[in-house]
PDB file of C-alpha atoms in Angstrom:
ATOM      1  CA  MET A   1      43.740  17.664 117.789  1.00 45.00           C
ATOM      2  CA  PRO A   2      44.910  18.932 114.429  1.00 44.00           C
ATOM      3  CA  ASP A   3      47.869  20.844 114.180  1.00 46.00           C
ATOM      4  CA  ASP A   4      47.799  24.626 114.202  1.00 46.00           C
ATOM      5  CA  THR A   5      48.301  26.258 110.654  1.00 43.00           C
ATOM      6  CA  ALA A   6      50.445  29.361 110.364  1.00 44.00           C
ATOM      7  CA  PRO A   7      48.597  31.748 108.350  1.00 45.00           C
ATOM      8  CA  ALA A   8      49.982  32.369 104.805  1.00 46.00           C
ATOM      9  CA  ARG A   9      51.860  35.312 103.900  1.00 47.00           C
ATOM     10  CA  THR A  10      51.538  37.330 101.045  1.00 44.00           C
ATOM     11  CA  PRO A  11      54.783  37.377  98.658  1.00 47.00           C
ATOM     12  CA  VAL A  12      56.882  40.416  98.616  1.00 45.00           C
ATOM     13  CA  PRO A  13      58.561  40.408  95.209  1.00 46.00           C
ATOM     14  CA  ASP A  14      61.976  40.847  94.612  1.00 49.00           C
ATOM     15  CA  THR A  15      62.941  43.934  93.219  1.00 43.00           C
ATOM     16  CA  ARG A  16      66.510  44.020  93.587  1.00 45.00           C
ATOM     17  CA  ASP A  17      67.447  43.019  90.240  1.00 48.00           C
ATOM     18  CA  THR A  18      64.676  44.876  88.373  1.00 45.00           C
ATOM     19  CA  PRO A  19      65.314  48.368  86.566  1.00 45.00           C
ATOM     20  CA  SER A  20      63.761  51.318  88.194  1.00 47.00           C
ATOM     21  CA  ARG A  21      61.559  53.717  86.414  1.00 46.00           C
ATOM     22  CA  PRO A  22      63.272  57.069  85.672  1.00 48.00           C
ATOM     23  CA  ARG A  23      61.590  59.308  88.179  1.00 49.00           C
ATOM     24  CA  GLY A  24      60.129  62.728  86.098  1.00 51.00           C
ATOM     25  CA  LEU A  25      59.785  61.143  83.107  1.00 46.00           C
ATOM     26  CA  ALA A  26      56.318  62.676  82.576  1.00 50.00           C
ATOM     27  CA  GLY A  27      57.679  65.933  83.700  1.00 54.00           C
ATOM     28  CA  CYS A  28      60.700  66.268  81.430  1.00 51.00           C
ATOM     29  CA  GLY A  29      58.255  65.152  78.406  1.00 52.00           C
ATOM     30  CA  ILE A  30      55.720  68.112  78.935  1.00 56.00           C
ATOM     31  CA  ALA A  31      59.025  70.366  79.502  1.00 53.00           C
ATOM     32  CA  ALA A  32      60.575  69.594  76.015  1.00 50.00           C
ATOM     33  CA  LEU A  33      56.972  70.098  74.467  1.00 51.00           C
ATOM     34  CA  ALA A  34      56.450  73.118  76.291  1.00 49.00           C
ATOM     35  CA  GLY A  35      60.081  74.307  74.927  1.00 51.00           C
ATOM     36  CA  VAL A  36      59.197  73.320  71.640  1.00 43.00           C
ATOM     37  CA  LEU A  37      55.765  75.074  71.733  1.00 44.00           C
ATOM     38  CA  ALA A  38      57.633  78.262  72.923  1.00 45.00           C
ATOM     39  CA  LEU A  39      59.972  78.196  69.744  1.00 41.00           C
ATOM     40  CA  VAL A  40      57.210  77.798  67.424  1.00 40.00           C
ATOM     41  CA  VAL A  41      55.425  80.816  69.124  1.00 38.00           C
ATOM     42  CA  LEU A  42      58.562  82.940  69.013  1.00 38.00           C
ATOM     43  CA  LEU A  43      58.964  82.081  65.386  1.00 39.00           C
ATOM     44  CA  VAL A  44      55.680  83.035  64.509  1.00 38.00           C
ATOM     45  CA  GLY A  45      55.799  86.162  66.730  1.00 40.00           C
ATOM     46  CA  LEU A  46      58.882  87.157  64.534  1.00 38.00           C
ATOM     47  CA  SER A  47      57.650  86.665  61.073  1.00 39.00           C
ATOM     48  CA  TRP A  48      54.321  87.694  61.633  1.00 40.00           C
ATOM     49  CA  GLY A  49      54.874  91.561  61.493  1.00 43.00           C
ATOM     50  CA  SER A  50      57.319  90.990  58.885  1.00 57.00           C
ATOM     51  CA  THR A  51      54.547  92.272  56.335  1.00 76.00           C
ATOM     52  CA  ASP A  52      52.906  94.782  58.813  1.00 84.00           C
ATOM     53  CA  PHE A  53      54.406  97.685  56.853  1.00 92.00           C
ATOM     54  CA  PRO A  54      52.865 101.077  56.911  1.00 94.00           C
ATOM     55  CA  ARG A  55      50.554 102.547  53.975  1.00 95.00           C
ATOM     56  CA  VAL A  56      52.740 105.332  52.959  1.00 96.00           C
ATOM     57  CA  PRO A  57      53.544 106.647  49.313  1.00 96.00           C
ATOM     58  CA  PRO A  58      57.049 105.937  47.849  1.00 96.00           C
ATOM     59  CA  GLU A  59      57.148 109.654  47.240  1.00 96.00           C
ATOM     60  CA  GLU A  60      57.019 110.380  50.811  1.00 97.00           C
ATOM     61  CA  MET A  61      59.714 107.375  51.467  1.00 98.00           C
ATOM     62  CA  ALA A  62      62.125 108.886  49.267  1.00 98.00           C
ATOM     63  CA  LYS A  63      62.070 112.202  50.518  1.00 97.00           C
ATOM     64  CA  ARG A  64      62.853 111.060  54.178  1.00 97.00           C
ATOM     65  CA  ALA A  65      65.823 109.508  52.536  1.00 98.00           C
ATOM     66  CA  PHE A  66      67.047 112.084  50.733  1.00 98.00           C
ATOM     67  CA  GLN A  67      66.523 114.001  53.694  1.00 97.00           C
ATOM     68  CA  ARG A  68      68.960 111.858  55.650  1.00 97.00           C
ATOM     69  CA  SER A  69      71.577 112.270  52.885  1.00 98.00           C
ATOM     70  CA  GLN A  70      71.020 115.723  52.799  1.00 97.00           C
ATOM     71  CA  GLU A  71      71.566 116.130  56.818  1.00 97.00           C
ATOM     72  CA  ALA A  72      74.867 114.017  56.349  1.00 98.00           C
ATOM     73  CA  TYR A  73      75.925 115.827  53.618  1.00 98.00           C
ATOM     74  CA  THR A  74      76.132 118.939  55.848  1.00 97.00           C
ATOM     75  CA  VAL A  75      77.823 117.112  58.722  1.00 98.00           C
ATOM     76  CA  LEU A  76      80.292 116.350  56.306  1.00 98.00           C
ATOM     77  CA  GLY A  77      80.901 119.672  55.200  1.00 97.00           C
ATOM     78  CA  PHE A  78      80.513 119.491  51.438  1.00 97.00           C
ATOM     79  CA  THR A  79      79.045 122.180  49.749  1.00 96.00           C
ATOM     80  CA  ARG A  80      78.791 121.296  46.112  1.00 97.00           C
ATOM     81  CA  THR A  81      75.353 121.052  44.480  1.00 97.00           C
ATOM     82  CA  VAL A  82      74.578 117.846  42.360  1.00 97.00           C
ATOM     83  CA  GLU A  83      71.952 117.548  39.605  1.00 97.00           C
ATOM     84  CA  PRO A  84      69.732 114.787  39.327  1.00 98.00           C
ATOM     85  CA  GLY A  85      70.794 111.437  37.692  1.00 97.00           C
ATOM     86  CA  VAL A  86      74.643 110.013  36.613  1.00 96.00           C
ATOM     87  CA  GLU A  87      76.584 109.836  33.710  1.00 94.00           C
ATOM     88  CA  ASP A  88      79.191 107.461  34.463  1.00 95.00           C
ATOM     89  CA  LEU A  89      78.475 105.055  37.600  1.00 92.00           C
ATOM     90  CA  GLY A  90      81.232 104.744  40.145  1.00 92.00           C
ATOM     91  CA  VAL A  91      83.186 108.045  37.960  1.00 95.00           C
ATOM     92  CA  SER A  92      81.388 110.929  38.094  1.00 96.00           C
ATOM     93  CA  THR A  93      78.781 112.491  40.383  1.00 97.00           C
ATOM     94  CA  GLU A  94      75.552 110.857  41.196  1.00 98.00           C
ATOM     95  CA  ASN A  95      72.213 111.853  42.903  1.00 98.00           C
ATOM     96  CA  THR A  96      69.619 109.292  42.465  1.00 98.00           C
ATOM     97  CA  PHE A  97      66.683 107.279  44.086  1.00 98.00           C
ATOM     98  CA  GLY A  98      66.666 103.781  44.232  1.00 97.00           C
ATOM     99  CA  ALA A  99      63.447 101.450  45.147  1.00 96.00           C
ATOM    100  CA  GLY A 100      63.810  97.724  46.375  1.00 95.00           C
ATOM    101  CA  PHE A 101      61.905  94.874  47.045  1.00 93.00           C
ATOM    102  CA  CYS A 102      60.643  93.844  50.477  1.00 93.00           C
ATOM    103  CA  TYR A 103      60.754  90.034  51.055  1.00 89.00           C
ATOM    104  CA  ASP A 104      57.956  87.954  53.493  1.00 84.00           C
ATOM    105  CA  GLY A 105      59.581  85.337  55.407  1.00 64.00           C
ATOM    106  CA  GLY A 106      56.406  83.314  55.829  1.00 54.00           C
ATOM    107  CA  LEU A 107      55.094  81.837  59.093  1.00 49.00           C
ATOM    108  CA  LEU A 108      58.237  80.571  60.214  1.00 48.00           C
ATOM    109  CA  GLY A 109      60.685  82.725  58.465  1.00 48.00           C
ATOM    110  CA  LEU A 110      62.098  80.127  55.932  1.00 55.00           C
ATOM    111  CA  GLU A 111      60.602  81.914  52.740  1.00 61.00           C
ATOM    112  CA  ASP A 112      62.102  84.384  50.649  1.00 70.00           C
ATOM    113  CA  ARG A 113      58.919  85.965  48.631  1.00 81.00           C
ATOM    114  CA  THR A 114      58.684  89.406  47.686  1.00 88.00           C
ATOM    115  CA  VAL A 115      55.869  91.249  48.738  1.00 91.00           C
ATOM    116  CA  GLU A 116      53.269  93.166  45.955  1.00 89.00           C
ATOM    117  CA  GLY A 117      53.273  96.666  46.271  1.00 91.00           C
ATOM    118  CA  ALA A 118      55.821  97.420  48.982  1.00 93.00           C
ATOM    119  CA  SER A 119      59.260  98.554  48.505  1.00 94.00           C
ATOM    120  CA  SER A 120      62.346 100.468  50.547  1.00 96.00           C
ATOM    121  CA  MET A 121      63.073 103.416  49.336  1.00 98.00           C
ATOM    122  CA  SER A 122      66.937 104.501  49.033  1.00 98.00           C
ATOM    123  CA  HIS A 123      68.767 107.699  47.976  1.00 98.00           C
ATOM    124  CA  HIS A 124      72.668 107.411  46.410  1.00 98.00           C
ATOM    125  CA  TRP A 125      74.955 110.264  45.797  1.00 98.00           C
ATOM    126  CA  ALA A 126      78.413 110.552  44.997  1.00 98.00           C
ATOM    127  CA  LEU A 127      81.219 113.325  44.827  1.00 98.00           C
ATOM    128  CA  ASP A 128      84.601 113.236  42.357  1.00 97.00           C
ATOM    129  CA  ARG A 129      87.910 115.270  43.260  1.00 97.00           C
ATOM    130  CA  VAL A 130      87.110 114.516  46.868  1.00 98.00           C
ATOM    131  CA  THR A 131      90.391 115.411  48.577  1.00 97.00           C
ATOM    132  CA  ALA A 132      92.098 114.174  51.750  1.00 97.00           C
ATOM    133  CA  SER A 133      91.514 117.225  53.717  1.00 97.00           C
ATOM    134  CA  GLN A 134      87.691 116.949  52.983  1.00 97.00           C
ATOM    135  CA  ALA A 135      86.841 113.706  53.470  1.00 98.00           C
ATOM    136  CA  GLU A 136      89.041 112.635  56.577  1.00 97.00           C
ATOM    137  CA  PRO A 137      88.062 115.125  59.177  1.00 98.00           C
ATOM    138  CA  GLY A 138      84.102 114.824  57.530  1.00 98.00           C
ATOM    139  CA  LEU A 139      83.868 111.250  58.174  1.00 98.00           C
ATOM    140  CA  ARG A 140      85.340 111.632  61.643  1.00 98.00           C
ATOM    141  CA  ARG A 141      82.855 114.269  62.144  1.00 98.00           C
ATOM    142  CA  LEU A 142      79.955 112.079  61.018  1.00 98.00           C
ATOM    143  CA  HIS A 143      81.033 109.287  62.831  1.00 98.00           C
ATOM    144  CA  ARG A 144      80.407 111.182  65.946  1.00 98.00           C
ATOM    145  CA  PHE A 145      77.539 113.109  64.911  1.00 98.00           C
ATOM    146  CA  ALA A 146      75.865 109.327  64.207  1.00 98.00           C
ATOM    147  CA  ARG A 147      76.799 107.707  67.527  1.00 97.00           C
ATOM    148  CA  ASP A 148      75.459 111.031  69.454  1.00 97.00           C
ATOM    149  CA  ASN A 149      71.998 110.962  67.375  1.00 96.00           C
ATOM    150  CA  GLY A 150      70.868 107.547  67.972  1.00 95.00           C
ATOM    151  CA  TRP A 151      72.313 105.727  65.139  1.00 97.00           C
ATOM    152  CA  LYS A 152      74.611 102.325  65.823  1.00 97.00           C
ATOM    153  CA  VAL A 153      77.529 102.196  64.114  1.00 98.00           C
ATOM    154  CA  THR A 154      77.987  98.978  62.474  1.00 98.00           C
ATOM    155  CA  SER A 155      81.586  99.715  60.692  1.00 98.00           C
ATOM    156  CA  TYR A 156      84.099 102.151  60.532  1.00 98.00           C
ATOM    157  CA  ARG A 157      87.332 102.478  59.274  1.00 97.00           C
ATOM    158  CA  GLU A 158      90.124 104.716  58.512  1.00 97.00           C
ATOM    159  CA  GLY A 159      91.755 103.609  55.646  1.00 94.00           C
ATOM    160  CA  LYS A 160      95.717 103.611  55.996  1.00 87.00           C
ATOM    161  CA  GLY A 161      98.185 103.308  52.952  1.00 87.00           C
ATOM    162  CA  GLY A 162      95.631 104.489  50.624  1.00 89.00           C
ATOM    163  CA  ARG A 163      92.981 101.927  51.477  1.00 95.00           C
ATOM    164  CA  ALA A 164      89.090 103.230  51.323  1.00 97.00           C
ATOM    165  CA  TRP A 165      87.450 104.799  54.423  1.00 98.00           C
ATOM    166  CA  GLU A 166      84.121 103.461  55.449  1.00 98.00           C
ATOM    167  CA  LEU A 167      81.089 104.286  57.541  1.00 98.00           C
ATOM    168  CA  TYR A 168      78.156 102.032  57.784  1.00 98.00           C
ATOM    169  CA  VAL A 169      75.332 103.104  60.766  1.00 98.00           C
ATOM    170  CA  GLN A 170      71.896 101.700  61.176  1.00 98.00           C
ATOM    171  CA  ARG A 171      68.783 101.947  63.299  1.00 96.00           C
ATOM    172  CA  ASP A 172      65.079 100.581  63.628  1.00 91.00           C
ATOM    173  CA  GLY A 173      66.856  97.078  63.882  1.00 90.00           C
ATOM    174  CA  GLY A 174      68.467  97.734  60.587  1.00 92.00           C
ATOM    175  CA  ASP A 175      65.466  98.916  58.630  1.00 93.00           C
ATOM    176  CA  GLU A 176      67.422 101.841  58.252  1.00 97.00           C
ATOM    177  CA  ARG A 177      70.556 102.271  57.186  1.00 98.00           C
ATOM    178  CA  MET A 178      73.306 104.873  55.558  1.00 98.00           C
ATOM    179  CA  SER A 179      76.756 104.037  54.163  1.00 98.00           C
ATOM    180  CA  PHE A 180      79.811 106.264  52.889  1.00 98.00           C
ATOM    181  CA  THR A 181      82.800 105.214  51.537  1.00 98.00           C
ATOM    182  CA  TRP A 182      85.750 107.508  50.436  1.00 98.00           C
ATOM    183  CA  TYR A 183      88.382 106.106  47.787  1.00 98.00           C
ATOM    184  CA  PRO A 184      91.470 108.181  48.359  1.00 97.00           C
ATOM    185  CA  ASP A 185      93.375 106.615  45.280  1.00 95.00           C
ATOM    186  CA  ARG A 186      90.889 108.718  42.820  1.00 95.00           C
ATOM    187  CA  GLY A 187      89.354 111.030  45.197  1.00 97.00           C
ATOM    188  CA  TYR A 188      85.763 109.502  44.732  1.00 98.00           C
ATOM    189  CA  PHE A 189      83.312 109.788  47.494  1.00 98.00           C
ATOM    190  CA  THR A 190      80.139 107.795  47.799  1.00 98.00           C
ATOM    191  CA  GLY A 191      76.899 108.056  49.869  1.00 98.00           C
ATOM    192  CA  GLY A 192      73.446 106.453  50.714  1.00 98.00           C
ATOM    193  CA  ALA A 193      70.686 106.439  52.972  1.00 98.00           C
ATOM    194  CA  THR A 194      67.810 103.854  52.973  1.00 98.00           C
ATOM    195  CA  VAL A 195      64.153 103.776  54.842  1.00 98.00           C
ATOM    196  CA  PRO A 196      62.090 101.116  55.569  1.00 96.00           C
ATOM    197  CA  CYS A 197      59.688  99.396  53.546  1.00 96.00           C
ATOM    198  CA  SER A 198      55.979 100.727  52.932  1.00 96.00           C
ATOM    199  CA  TYR A 199      53.033  99.810  51.118  1.00 95.00           C
ATOM    200  CA  ASP A 200      52.129 102.178  48.030  1.00 95.00           C
ATOM    201  CA  PRO A 201      48.611 103.046  48.892  1.00 94.00           C
ATOM    202  CA  GLU A 202      47.991 103.621  44.807  1.00 92.00           C
ATOM    203  CA  TRP A 203      49.245  99.970  44.210  1.00 90.00           C
ATOM    204  CA  ARG A 204      47.018  97.957  41.901  1.00 89.00           C
ATOM    205  CA  ASP A 205      47.012  94.437  40.911  1.00 84.00           C
ATOM    206  CA  GLY A 206      49.123  93.850  37.695  1.00 83.00           C
ATOM    207  CA  ASP A 207      51.640  96.544  38.550  1.00 86.00           C
ATOM    208  CA  VAL A 208      54.904  95.353  38.352  1.00 85.00           C
ATOM    209  CA  GLY A 209      58.477  95.953  39.742  1.00 83.00           C
ATOM    210  CA  PRO A 210      58.818  97.806  43.254  1.00 90.00           C
ATOM    211  CA  ALA A 211      56.881 101.113  44.121  1.00 89.00           C
ATOM    212  CA  GLY A 212      58.799 104.064  43.396  1.00 92.00           C
ATOM    213  CA  GLY A 213      61.225 102.797  40.948  1.00 91.00           C
ATOM    214  CA  ASP A 214      60.818 105.780  38.445  1.00 92.00           C
ATOM    215  CA  LEU A 215      60.899 108.432  40.920  1.00 96.00           C
ATOM    216  CA  ARG A 216      63.649 111.183  40.151  1.00 96.00           C
ATOM    217  CA  PRO A 217      64.920 113.220  43.089  1.00 97.00           C
ATOM    218  CA  PRO A 218      65.544 117.183  42.926  1.00 97.00           C
ATOM    219  CA  ALA A 219      69.273 118.931  42.852  1.00 97.00           C
ATOM    220  CA  PHE A 220      71.101 117.702  45.913  1.00 97.00           C
ATOM    221  CA  GLY A 221      73.112 119.534  48.291  1.00 95.00           C
ATOM    222  CA  PRO A 222      73.630 120.398  52.085  1.00 93.00           C
ATOM    223  CA  ALA A 223      70.664 120.962  53.779  1.00 85.00           C
ATOM    224  CA  ARG A 224      69.304 124.323  54.434  1.00 75.00           C
TER     225      ARG A 224
END
């Protein structure tokens, strides 16, 4: 009688020395990809509106900058009237407009191209023969006024030992700015206001320079 034969058993592989597959590898890859995509979407979103400027004539934007200067001038307590123009930059009185280029950062914010037909208007003014009794309390007053009226103070310094006094403020993410400096050693006070970029509705292909570069302000003094 033949011997009974034990049923064959399926061999079980020995995996004790086989490196195990990292768990969640696919999940980590998907998470990393999602993070990259989220970053790209964020950068595109930030740069997408970089040229989404309103269509406002530069004359209107210049007027807005002029009004900002007048308001600050009144808070400072100055009463002199300054005629348009400047005779000796950094020495004489000043009352001028300026037009700056606006830039497009590109799809990912990595470029630096000027935007045709857009400009950022500013107003610049200066006074000579400004004494400490005028400048110091005026700047302290303006510092408080700016904080109480929606401006972010980015820099404020009360000069000591003859150093310059400075006040820099901004709002709307830095698109609107004002700056003020008083030089005690020569009694010279400067101020300026810059407003956000806008497109000139009358800009035409072939026009050169930032829109509004030839504008001239009226006489400058305290707001009425």
